mmCIF file of C-alpha atoms in Angstrom:
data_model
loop_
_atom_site.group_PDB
_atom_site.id
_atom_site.type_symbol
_atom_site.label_atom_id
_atom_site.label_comp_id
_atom_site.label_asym_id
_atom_site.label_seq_id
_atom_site.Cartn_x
_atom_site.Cartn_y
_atom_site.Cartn_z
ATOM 1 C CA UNK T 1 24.397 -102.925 10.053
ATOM 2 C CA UNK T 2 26.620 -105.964 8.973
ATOM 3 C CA UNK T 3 27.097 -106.764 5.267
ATOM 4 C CA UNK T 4 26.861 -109.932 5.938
ATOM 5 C CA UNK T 5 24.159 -111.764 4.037
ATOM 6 C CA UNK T 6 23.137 -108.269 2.317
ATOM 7 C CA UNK T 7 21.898 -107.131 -0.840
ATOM 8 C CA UNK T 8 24.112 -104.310 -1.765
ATOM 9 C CA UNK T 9 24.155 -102.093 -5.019
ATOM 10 C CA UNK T 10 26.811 -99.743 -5.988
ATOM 11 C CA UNK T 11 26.805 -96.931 -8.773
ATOM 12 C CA UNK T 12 29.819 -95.892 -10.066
ATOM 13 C CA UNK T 13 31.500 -99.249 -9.238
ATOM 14 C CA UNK T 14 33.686 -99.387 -12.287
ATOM 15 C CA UNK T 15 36.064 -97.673 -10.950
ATOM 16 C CA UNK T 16 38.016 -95.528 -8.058
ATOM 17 C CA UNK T 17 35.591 -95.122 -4.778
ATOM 18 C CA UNK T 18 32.726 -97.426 -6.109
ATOM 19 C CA UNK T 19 35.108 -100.231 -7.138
ATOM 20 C CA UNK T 20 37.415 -100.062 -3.942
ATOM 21 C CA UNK T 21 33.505 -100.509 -2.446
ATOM 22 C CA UNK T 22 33.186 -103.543 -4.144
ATOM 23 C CA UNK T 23 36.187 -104.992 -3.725
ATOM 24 C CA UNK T 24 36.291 -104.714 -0.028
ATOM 25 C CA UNK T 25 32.905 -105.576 0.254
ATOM 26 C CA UNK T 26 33.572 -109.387 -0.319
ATOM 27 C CA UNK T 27 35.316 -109.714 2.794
ATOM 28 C CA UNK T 28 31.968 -108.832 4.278
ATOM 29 C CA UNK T 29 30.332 -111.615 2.905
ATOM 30 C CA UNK T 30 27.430 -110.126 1.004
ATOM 31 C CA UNK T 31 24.534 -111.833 -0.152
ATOM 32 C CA UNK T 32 25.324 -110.136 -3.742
ATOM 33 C CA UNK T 33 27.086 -107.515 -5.170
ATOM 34 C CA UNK T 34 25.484 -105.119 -8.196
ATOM 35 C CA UNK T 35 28.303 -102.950 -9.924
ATOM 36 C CA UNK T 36 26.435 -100.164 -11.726
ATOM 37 C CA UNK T 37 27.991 -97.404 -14.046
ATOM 38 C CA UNK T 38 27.987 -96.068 -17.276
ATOM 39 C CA UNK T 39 31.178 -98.180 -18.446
ATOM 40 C CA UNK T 40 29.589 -101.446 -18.521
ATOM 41 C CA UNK T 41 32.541 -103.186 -19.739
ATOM 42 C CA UNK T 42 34.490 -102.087 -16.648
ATOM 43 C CA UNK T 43 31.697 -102.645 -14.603
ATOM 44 C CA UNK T 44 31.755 -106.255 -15.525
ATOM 45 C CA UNK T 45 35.145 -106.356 -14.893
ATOM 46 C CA UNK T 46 34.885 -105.500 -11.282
ATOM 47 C CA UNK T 47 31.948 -107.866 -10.688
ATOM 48 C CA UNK T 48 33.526 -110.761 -12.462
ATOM 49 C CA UNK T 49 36.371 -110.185 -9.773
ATOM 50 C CA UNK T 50 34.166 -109.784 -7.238
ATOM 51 C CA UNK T 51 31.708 -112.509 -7.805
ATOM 52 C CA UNK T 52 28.541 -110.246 -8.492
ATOM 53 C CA UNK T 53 26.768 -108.683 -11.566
ATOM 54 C CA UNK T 54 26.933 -105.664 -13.754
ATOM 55 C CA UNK T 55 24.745 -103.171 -14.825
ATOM 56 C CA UNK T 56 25.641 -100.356 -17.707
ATOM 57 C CA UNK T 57 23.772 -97.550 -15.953
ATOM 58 C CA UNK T 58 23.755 -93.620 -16.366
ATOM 59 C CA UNK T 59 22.392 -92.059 -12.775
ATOM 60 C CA UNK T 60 21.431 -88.695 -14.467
ATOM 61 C CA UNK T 61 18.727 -90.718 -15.986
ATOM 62 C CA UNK T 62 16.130 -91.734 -13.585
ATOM 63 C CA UNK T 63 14.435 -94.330 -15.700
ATOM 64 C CA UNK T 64 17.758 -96.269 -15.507
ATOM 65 C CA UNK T 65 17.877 -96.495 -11.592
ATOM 66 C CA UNK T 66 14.553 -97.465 -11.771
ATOM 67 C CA UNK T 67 15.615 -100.316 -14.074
ATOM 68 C CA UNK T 68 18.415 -101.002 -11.581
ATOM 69 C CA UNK T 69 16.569 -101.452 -8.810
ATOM 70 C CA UNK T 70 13.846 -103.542 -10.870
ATOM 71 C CA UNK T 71 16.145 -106.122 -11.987
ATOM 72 C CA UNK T 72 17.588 -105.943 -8.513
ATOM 73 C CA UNK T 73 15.046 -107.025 -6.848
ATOM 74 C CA UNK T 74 13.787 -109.267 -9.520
ATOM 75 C CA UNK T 75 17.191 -110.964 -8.768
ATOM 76 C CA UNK T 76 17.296 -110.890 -5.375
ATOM 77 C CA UNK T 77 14.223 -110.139 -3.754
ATOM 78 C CA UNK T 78 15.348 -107.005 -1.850
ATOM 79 C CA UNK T 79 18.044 -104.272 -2.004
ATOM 80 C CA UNK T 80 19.297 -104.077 1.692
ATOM 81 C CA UNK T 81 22.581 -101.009 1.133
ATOM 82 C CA UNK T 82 21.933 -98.805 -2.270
ATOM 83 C CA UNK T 83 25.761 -97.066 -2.022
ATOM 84 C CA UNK T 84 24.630 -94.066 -4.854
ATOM 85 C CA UNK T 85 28.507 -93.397 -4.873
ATOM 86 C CA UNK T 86 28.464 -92.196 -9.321
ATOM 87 C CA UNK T 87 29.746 -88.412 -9.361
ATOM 88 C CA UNK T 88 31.319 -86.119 -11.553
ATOM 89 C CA UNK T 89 33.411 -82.908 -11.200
ATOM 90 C CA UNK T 90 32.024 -79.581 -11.860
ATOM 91 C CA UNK T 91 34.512 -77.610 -13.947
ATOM 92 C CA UNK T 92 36.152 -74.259 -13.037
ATOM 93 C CA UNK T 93 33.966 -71.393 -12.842
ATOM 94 C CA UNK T 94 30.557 -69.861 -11.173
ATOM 95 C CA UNK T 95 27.813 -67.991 -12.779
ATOM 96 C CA UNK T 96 29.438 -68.009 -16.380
ATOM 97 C CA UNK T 97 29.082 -71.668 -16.785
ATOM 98 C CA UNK T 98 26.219 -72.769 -19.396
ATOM 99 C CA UNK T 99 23.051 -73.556 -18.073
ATOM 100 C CA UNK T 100 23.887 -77.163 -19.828
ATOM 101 C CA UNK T 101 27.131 -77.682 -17.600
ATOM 102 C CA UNK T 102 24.694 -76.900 -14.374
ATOM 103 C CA UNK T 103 22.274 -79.329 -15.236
ATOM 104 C CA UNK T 104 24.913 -82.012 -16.160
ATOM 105 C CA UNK T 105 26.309 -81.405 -12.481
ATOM 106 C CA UNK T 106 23.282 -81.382 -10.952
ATOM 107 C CA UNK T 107 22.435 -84.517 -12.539
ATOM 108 C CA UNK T 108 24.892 -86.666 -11.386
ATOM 109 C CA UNK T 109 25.764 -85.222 -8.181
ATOM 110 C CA UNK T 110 21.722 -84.856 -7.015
ATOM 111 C CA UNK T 111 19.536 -85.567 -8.766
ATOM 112 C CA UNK T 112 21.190 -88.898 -8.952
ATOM 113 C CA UNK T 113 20.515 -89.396 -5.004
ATOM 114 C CA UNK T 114 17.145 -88.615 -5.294
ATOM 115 C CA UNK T 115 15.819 -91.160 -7.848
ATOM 116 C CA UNK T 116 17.780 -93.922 -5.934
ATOM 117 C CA UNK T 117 15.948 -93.295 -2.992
ATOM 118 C CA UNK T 118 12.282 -92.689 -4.766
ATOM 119 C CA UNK T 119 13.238 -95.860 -6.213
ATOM 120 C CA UNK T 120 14.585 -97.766 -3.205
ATOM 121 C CA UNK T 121 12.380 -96.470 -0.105
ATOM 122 C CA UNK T 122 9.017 -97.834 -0.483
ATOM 123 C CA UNK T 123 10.251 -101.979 -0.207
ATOM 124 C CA UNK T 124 13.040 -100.370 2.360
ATOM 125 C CA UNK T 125 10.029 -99.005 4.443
ATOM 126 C CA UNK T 126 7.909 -101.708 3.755
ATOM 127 C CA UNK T 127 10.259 -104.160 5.321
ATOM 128 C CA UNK T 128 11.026 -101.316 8.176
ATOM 129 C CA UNK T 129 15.195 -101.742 7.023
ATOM 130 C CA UNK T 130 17.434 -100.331 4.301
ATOM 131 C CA UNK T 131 20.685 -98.344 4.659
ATOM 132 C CA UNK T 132 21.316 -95.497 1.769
ATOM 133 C CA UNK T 133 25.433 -94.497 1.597
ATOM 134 C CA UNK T 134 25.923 -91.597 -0.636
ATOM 135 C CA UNK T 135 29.070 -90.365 -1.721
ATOM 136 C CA UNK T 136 28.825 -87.060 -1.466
ATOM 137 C CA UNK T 137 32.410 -84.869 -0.561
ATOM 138 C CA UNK T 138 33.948 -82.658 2.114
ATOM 139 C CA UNK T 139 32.550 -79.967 -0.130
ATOM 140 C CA UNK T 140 29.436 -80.370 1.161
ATOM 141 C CA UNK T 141 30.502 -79.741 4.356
ATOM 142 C CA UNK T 142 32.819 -76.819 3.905
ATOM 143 C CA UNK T 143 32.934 -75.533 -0.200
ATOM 144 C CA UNK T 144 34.786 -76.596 -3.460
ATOM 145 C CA UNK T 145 36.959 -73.718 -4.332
ATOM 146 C CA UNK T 146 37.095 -72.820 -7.885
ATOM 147 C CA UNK T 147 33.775 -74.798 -9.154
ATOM 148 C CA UNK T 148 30.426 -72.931 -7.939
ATOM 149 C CA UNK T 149 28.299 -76.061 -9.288
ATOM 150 C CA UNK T 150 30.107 -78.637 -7.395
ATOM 151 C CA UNK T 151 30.010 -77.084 -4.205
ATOM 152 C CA UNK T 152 26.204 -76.604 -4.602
ATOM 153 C CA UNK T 153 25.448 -79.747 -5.791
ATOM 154 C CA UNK T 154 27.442 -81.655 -3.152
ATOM 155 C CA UNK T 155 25.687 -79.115 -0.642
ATOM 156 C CA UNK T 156 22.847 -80.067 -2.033
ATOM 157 C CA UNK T 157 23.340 -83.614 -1.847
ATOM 158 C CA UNK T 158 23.861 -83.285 2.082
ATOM 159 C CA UNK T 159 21.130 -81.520 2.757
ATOM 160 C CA UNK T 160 18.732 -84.375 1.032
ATOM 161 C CA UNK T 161 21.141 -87.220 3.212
ATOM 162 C CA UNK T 162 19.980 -84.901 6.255
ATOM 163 C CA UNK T 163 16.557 -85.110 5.343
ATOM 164 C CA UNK T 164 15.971 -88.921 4.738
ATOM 165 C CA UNK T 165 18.011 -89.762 8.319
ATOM 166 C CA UNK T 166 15.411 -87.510 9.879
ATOM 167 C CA UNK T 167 12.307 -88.117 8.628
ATOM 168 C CA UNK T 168 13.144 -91.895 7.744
ATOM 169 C CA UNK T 169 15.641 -92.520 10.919
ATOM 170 C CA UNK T 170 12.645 -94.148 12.974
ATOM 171 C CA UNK T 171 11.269 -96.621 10.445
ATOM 172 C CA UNK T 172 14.314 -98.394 10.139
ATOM 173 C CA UNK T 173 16.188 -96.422 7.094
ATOM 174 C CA UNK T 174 19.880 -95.543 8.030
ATOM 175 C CA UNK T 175 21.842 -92.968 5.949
ATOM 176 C CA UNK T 176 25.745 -92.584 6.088
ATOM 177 C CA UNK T 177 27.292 -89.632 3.783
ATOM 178 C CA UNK T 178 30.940 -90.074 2.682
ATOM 179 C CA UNK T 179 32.925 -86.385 2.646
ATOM 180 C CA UNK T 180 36.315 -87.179 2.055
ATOM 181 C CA UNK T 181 38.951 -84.675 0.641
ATOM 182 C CA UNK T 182 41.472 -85.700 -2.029
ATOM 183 C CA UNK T 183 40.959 -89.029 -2.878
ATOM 184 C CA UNK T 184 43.258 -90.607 -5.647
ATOM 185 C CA UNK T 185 40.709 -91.442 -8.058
ATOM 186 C CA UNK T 186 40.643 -90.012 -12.168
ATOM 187 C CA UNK T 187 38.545 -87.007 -10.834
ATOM 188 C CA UNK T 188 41.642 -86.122 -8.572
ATOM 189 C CA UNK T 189 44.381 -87.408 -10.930
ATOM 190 C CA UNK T 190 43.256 -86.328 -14.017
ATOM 191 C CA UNK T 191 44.555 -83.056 -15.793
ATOM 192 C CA UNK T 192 40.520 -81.584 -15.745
ATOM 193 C CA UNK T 193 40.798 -80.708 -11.967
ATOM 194 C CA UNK T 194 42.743 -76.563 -11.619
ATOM 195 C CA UNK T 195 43.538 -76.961 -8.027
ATOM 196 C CA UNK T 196 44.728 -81.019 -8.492
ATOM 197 C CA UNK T 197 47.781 -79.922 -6.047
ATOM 198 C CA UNK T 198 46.539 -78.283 -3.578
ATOM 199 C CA UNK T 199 44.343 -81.483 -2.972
ATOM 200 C CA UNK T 200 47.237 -83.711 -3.282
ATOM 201 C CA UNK T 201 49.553 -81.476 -0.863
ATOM 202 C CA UNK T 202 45.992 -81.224 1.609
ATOM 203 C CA UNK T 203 46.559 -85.137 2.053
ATOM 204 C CA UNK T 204 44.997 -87.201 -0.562
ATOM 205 C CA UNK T 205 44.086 -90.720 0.924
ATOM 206 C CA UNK T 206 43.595 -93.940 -1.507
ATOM 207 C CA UNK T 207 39.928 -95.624 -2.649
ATOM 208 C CA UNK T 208 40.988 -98.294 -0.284
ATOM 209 C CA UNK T 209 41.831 -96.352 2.468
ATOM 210 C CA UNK T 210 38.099 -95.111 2.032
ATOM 211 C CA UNK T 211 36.665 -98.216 1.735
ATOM 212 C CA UNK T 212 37.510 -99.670 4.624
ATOM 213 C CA UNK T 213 35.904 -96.206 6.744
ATOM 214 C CA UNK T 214 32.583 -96.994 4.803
ATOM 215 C CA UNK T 215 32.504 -100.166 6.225
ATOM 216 C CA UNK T 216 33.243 -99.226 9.455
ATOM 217 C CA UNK T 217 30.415 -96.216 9.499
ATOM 218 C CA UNK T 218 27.938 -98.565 7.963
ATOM 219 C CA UNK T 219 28.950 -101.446 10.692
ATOM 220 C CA UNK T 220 28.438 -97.931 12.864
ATOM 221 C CA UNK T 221 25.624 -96.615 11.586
ATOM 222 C CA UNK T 222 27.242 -93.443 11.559
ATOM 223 C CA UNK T 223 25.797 -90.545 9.438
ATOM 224 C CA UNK T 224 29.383 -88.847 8.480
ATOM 225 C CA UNK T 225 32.069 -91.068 7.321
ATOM 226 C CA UNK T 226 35.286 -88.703 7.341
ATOM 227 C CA UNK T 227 38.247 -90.658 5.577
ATOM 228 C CA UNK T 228 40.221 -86.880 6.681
ATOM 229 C CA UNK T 229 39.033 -86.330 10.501
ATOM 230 C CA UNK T 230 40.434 -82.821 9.926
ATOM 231 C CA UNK T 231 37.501 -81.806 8.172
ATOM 232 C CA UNK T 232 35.292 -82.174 11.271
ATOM 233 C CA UNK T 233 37.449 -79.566 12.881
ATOM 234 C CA UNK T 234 36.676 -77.618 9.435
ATOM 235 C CA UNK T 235 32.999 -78.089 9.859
ATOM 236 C CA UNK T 236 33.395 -77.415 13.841
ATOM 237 C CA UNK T 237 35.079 -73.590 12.724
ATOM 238 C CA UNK T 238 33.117 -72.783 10.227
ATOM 239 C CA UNK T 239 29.991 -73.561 12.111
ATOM 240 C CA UNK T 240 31.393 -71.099 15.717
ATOM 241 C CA UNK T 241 32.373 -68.701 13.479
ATOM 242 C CA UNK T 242 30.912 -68.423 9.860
ATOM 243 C CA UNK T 243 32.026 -64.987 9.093
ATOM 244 C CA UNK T 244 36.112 -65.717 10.513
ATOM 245 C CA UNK T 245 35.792 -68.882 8.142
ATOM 246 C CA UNK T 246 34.555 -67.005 5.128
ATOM 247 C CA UNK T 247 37.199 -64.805 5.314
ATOM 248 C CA UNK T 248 39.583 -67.438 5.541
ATOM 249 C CA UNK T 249 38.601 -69.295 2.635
ATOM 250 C CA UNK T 250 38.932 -66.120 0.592
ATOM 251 C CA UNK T 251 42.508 -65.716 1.164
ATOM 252 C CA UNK T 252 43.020 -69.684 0.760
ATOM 253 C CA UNK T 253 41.062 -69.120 -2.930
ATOM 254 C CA UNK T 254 43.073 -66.195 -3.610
ATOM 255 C CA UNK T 255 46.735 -67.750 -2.927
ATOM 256 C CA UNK T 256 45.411 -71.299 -4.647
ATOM 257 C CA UNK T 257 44.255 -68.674 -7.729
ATOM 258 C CA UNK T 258 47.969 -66.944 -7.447
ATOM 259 C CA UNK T 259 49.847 -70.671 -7.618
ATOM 260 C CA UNK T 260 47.138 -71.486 -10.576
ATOM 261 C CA UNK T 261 48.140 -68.400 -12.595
ATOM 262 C CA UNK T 262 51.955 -68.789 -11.739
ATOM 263 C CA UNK T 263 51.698 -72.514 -13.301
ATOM 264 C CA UNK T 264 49.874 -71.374 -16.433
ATOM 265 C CA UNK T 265 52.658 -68.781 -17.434
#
């Protein structure tokens, strides 16, 4: 699909992934660009630069994508590319996380996917068009080591993406999932993330750099967009042998644990 002359909507678009979205989006020529997020301030930053319009939304709340689209559409007449890009990291830990931190995760990094497209699909179907890009992470693909709920939730989050493409893929919806590793956003920056350097010595690549291979997948119509090819090699592995790569990723978690508890004394 070309951008050109389309709709397109983008959560999270204050900042990092969702802004670099934005920003390189113009070049496409849209028809209109709608910066969603929960900073509406920065939100209407990026649209002022970008020549669209802002929207202070929070995606764990599904009565405020509904809104979104609403006044979307109201706008507009159509949403032609919903990029549900919002996400949040998951915190060290596994089982002995709250309950609370679980459902915050979930949230944002599902739950968030699924009200866009209960909100979106119906006039997408209707019209026998619409393209959903979710940003979803390489930990989908492979794990997230260190933070059970983000690994599930971004599992999660593929397995939906699967689902629409099939049972959607011949009425005209396309779906493209973005599972990059380290990208240099706040999430990856920030000092909330245990294993920040072993991302940033992986390879981290810059919200641009990603941009510009979400415009090429959607251009595409490719399902995975892979701003680190090496993950496909990952995903290849882990899928011929699934016990080898288990045992693998154990030793990986154990020496990234050892480096963690080195740094902390």
């Amino acid at each position: 699909m070309k951008l050109e002359g389309k709709v397109v909507v983008v959560t999270g678009g204050a900042n990092g992934i969702g802004r670099a979205f934005c920003e390189r989006f113009v070049a496409e020529r849209p028809a209109a660009i709608v910066v969603a997020d929960l900073e509406g301030d920065r939100a209407q930053e990026v649209a002022d630069r970008v020549g669209g319009v802002a929207h202070t939304v929070d995606v764990g709340k599904e009565a405020d994508i509904v809104a979104l689209v609403d006044r979307t559409i109201e706008s507009y007449g159509r949403i032609d590319v919903f990029c549900s890009n919002a996400g949040i990291g998951g915190g060290a830990g596994g089982v002995d996380l709250s309950n609370e931190t679980w459902e915050r995760v979930f949230g944002v990094n599902f739950h968030a996917h699924l009200y866009a497209a209960r909100a979106v699909l119906p006039a997408m179907l209707e019209r026998g068009e619409g393209y959903l890009v979710n940003t979803i992470s390489a930990a989908g693909l492979l794990t997230s080591l260190g933070s059970a709920p983000y690994a599930v939730t971004k599992h999660a989050a593929l397995a939906f993406a699967e689902w629409l493409r099939i049972t959607h893929g011949e009425r005209g919806i396309r779906v493209s999932c973005l599972c990059p590793q380290g990208v240099r956003t706040r999430m990856l920056l920030g000092d909330d993330l245990d294993n920040k350097e072993h991302f940033l010595a992986a390879g981290s690549v810059s919200p641009d750099e990603v941009a510009d291979c979400v415009v090429e997948a959607i251009d595409d119509e490719r399902f995975l967009i892979l701003p680190h090819p090496e993950v496909a090699e990952y995903f290849r592995r882990k899928g011929t042998d699934y016990d080898r790569w288990l045992r693998g990723m154990q030793r990986l978690q154990a020496r990234v644990s050892e480096g963690y508890q080195l740094e902390k004394r």
